[in-house]
Amino acid sequence: MNVIIVPNAEEMGKQAAQLIAAEMKKTSPFVLGLATGSTPLTLYKELIRLNKAGEIDFSKVSSFNLDEYVGLPGTHDQSYRYFMNQNLFDHVNIDKARTHVPDGMAKDPTAHCAAYEQMMREAGGVDYQVLGIGSNGHIGFNEPGSSLASRTRVVKLKESTIKDNSRFFAKIEDVPTQAITMGIGTILDSKHAVLVANGANKAEIVAAAIEGSVTAWVPASALQFHLAITWVITQDAATKLKGKY
Ligand code: F6R
């Protein structure tokens, strides 16, 4: 497990983008695993810059997002499909037909989850997985108590997550209560992963995940089993770490 501590969110995005870019240059076709949320925004900004500068090419890239709210169509401005179009896909030379986000409107969500796993397998698995961490330790929407071997499935969101995400909705009642998420086992199958974290509100959970016991009650602690993960953390999110990095 590699930990890089950086001064600010801009630097976090740049460092994480460099890690991904280095692998993208070596591997074609390339499969990206993607996250939403506010933390990866500087990373996506940097990937867009590198693409426009001709340093990385998305023409042979396919992508699979971690999660999506159940009940929101891709046209809804709080859906994760909409977020990805706005913050990455519309600005790089990726073929949108090869970008995958779980379908929050799927008629048979369980069958959809199984098909999503199958599509990832057929694509050869995720080469580089982007992750953020929730203040309760979730990765994707794998809330505390999720099996560390879990696969893509429908989950109920915890109150703390609904509260965290209510800032993006007009009122808390508008936040969906269920989501489709890749499982922790699915995430651990990725060949490389980068977890970005910034802000003092993440300091406790970052330390618990990196230096605490592996437990389903801190889902991100399962990443201690990942063979090729880099944590890129801002100084304010790294204040509770005891080790020297
Ligand atoms: C979203 C996802 C979530 C977020 C987490 C942190 O696709 O995977 O686990 O990474 O909720 O969100 P932010 O970055 O908004 O603090």
mmCIF file with all atom_site columns, C-alpha atoms in Angstrom, residues 69 72 76-79 162-176:
data_model
loop_
_atom_site.group_PDB
_atom_site.id
_atom_site.type_symbol
_atom_site.label_atom_id
_atom_site.label_alt_id
_atom_site.label_comp_id
_atom_site.label_asym_id
_atom_site.label_entity_id
_atom_site.label_seq_id
_atom_site.pdbx_PDB_ins_code
_atom_site.Cartn_x
_atom_site.Cartn_y
_atom_site.Cartn_z
_atom_site.occupancy
_atom_site.B_iso_or_equiv
_atom_site.pdbx_formal_charge
_atom_site.auth_seq_id
_atom_site.auth_comp_id
_atom_site.auth_asym_id
_atom_site.auth_atom_id
_atom_site.pdbx_PDB_model_num
ATOM 1  C CA . TYR A 1 69  ? -28.763 5.966  -7.303  1.00 0.00 ? 69  TYR A CA 1
ATOM 2  C CA . LEU A 1 72  ? -32.747 8.488  -10.970 1.00 0.00 ? 72  LEU A CA 1
ATOM 3  C CA . HIS A 1 76  ? -31.384 13.769 -13.776 1.00 0.00 ? 76  HIS A CA 1
ATOM 4  C CA . ASP A 1 77  ? -28.804 16.363 -12.754 1.00 0.00 ? 77  ASP A CA 1
ATOM 5  C CA . GLN A 1 78  ? -27.954 14.415 -9.572  1.00 0.00 ? 78  GLN A CA 1
ATOM 6  C CA . SER A 1 79  ? -27.528 11.061 -11.333 1.00 0.00 ? 79  SER A CA 1
ATOM 7  C CA . ILE A 1 162 ? -28.154 10.407 2.883   1.00 0.00 ? 162 ILE A CA 1
ATOM 8  C CA . LYS A 1 163 ? -27.266 13.365 5.123   1.00 0.00 ? 163 LYS A CA 1
ATOM 9  C CA . ASP A 1 164 ? -23.822 13.851 3.481   1.00 0.00 ? 164 ASP A CA 1
ATOM 10 C CA . ASN A 1 165 ? -25.357 13.772 -0.015  1.00 0.00 ? 165 ASN A CA 1
ATOM 11 C CA . SER A 1 166 ? -28.386 15.926 0.795   1.00 0.00 ? 166 SER A CA 1
ATOM 12 C CA . ARG A 1 167 ? -26.242 18.994 0.040   1.00 0.00 ? 167 ARG A CA 1
ATOM 13 C CA . PHE A 1 168 ? -26.760 18.240 -3.653  1.00 0.00 ? 168 PHE A CA 1
ATOM 14 C CA . PHE A 1 169 ? -30.577 17.998 -3.448  1.00 0.00 ? 169 PHE A CA 1
ATOM 15 C CA . ALA A 1 170 ? -33.255 20.620 -2.728  1.00 0.00 ? 170 ALA A CA 1
ATOM 16 C CA . LYS A 1 171 ? -34.359 18.727 0.380   1.00 0.00 ? 171 LYS A CA 1
ATOM 17 C CA . ILE A 1 172 ? -33.232 15.612 2.246   1.00 0.00 ? 172 ILE A CA 1
ATOM 18 C CA . GLU A 1 173 ? -36.426 13.728 1.256   1.00 0.00 ? 173 GLU A CA 1
ATOM 19 C CA . ASP A 1 174 ? -35.315 13.986 -2.383  1.00 0.00 ? 174 ASP A CA 1
ATOM 20 C CA . VAL A 1 175 ? -32.150 11.915 -1.764  1.00 0.00 ? 175 VAL A CA 1
ATOM 21 C CA . PRO A 1 176 ? -32.706 8.352  -3.036  1.00 0.00 ? 176 PRO A CA 1
#
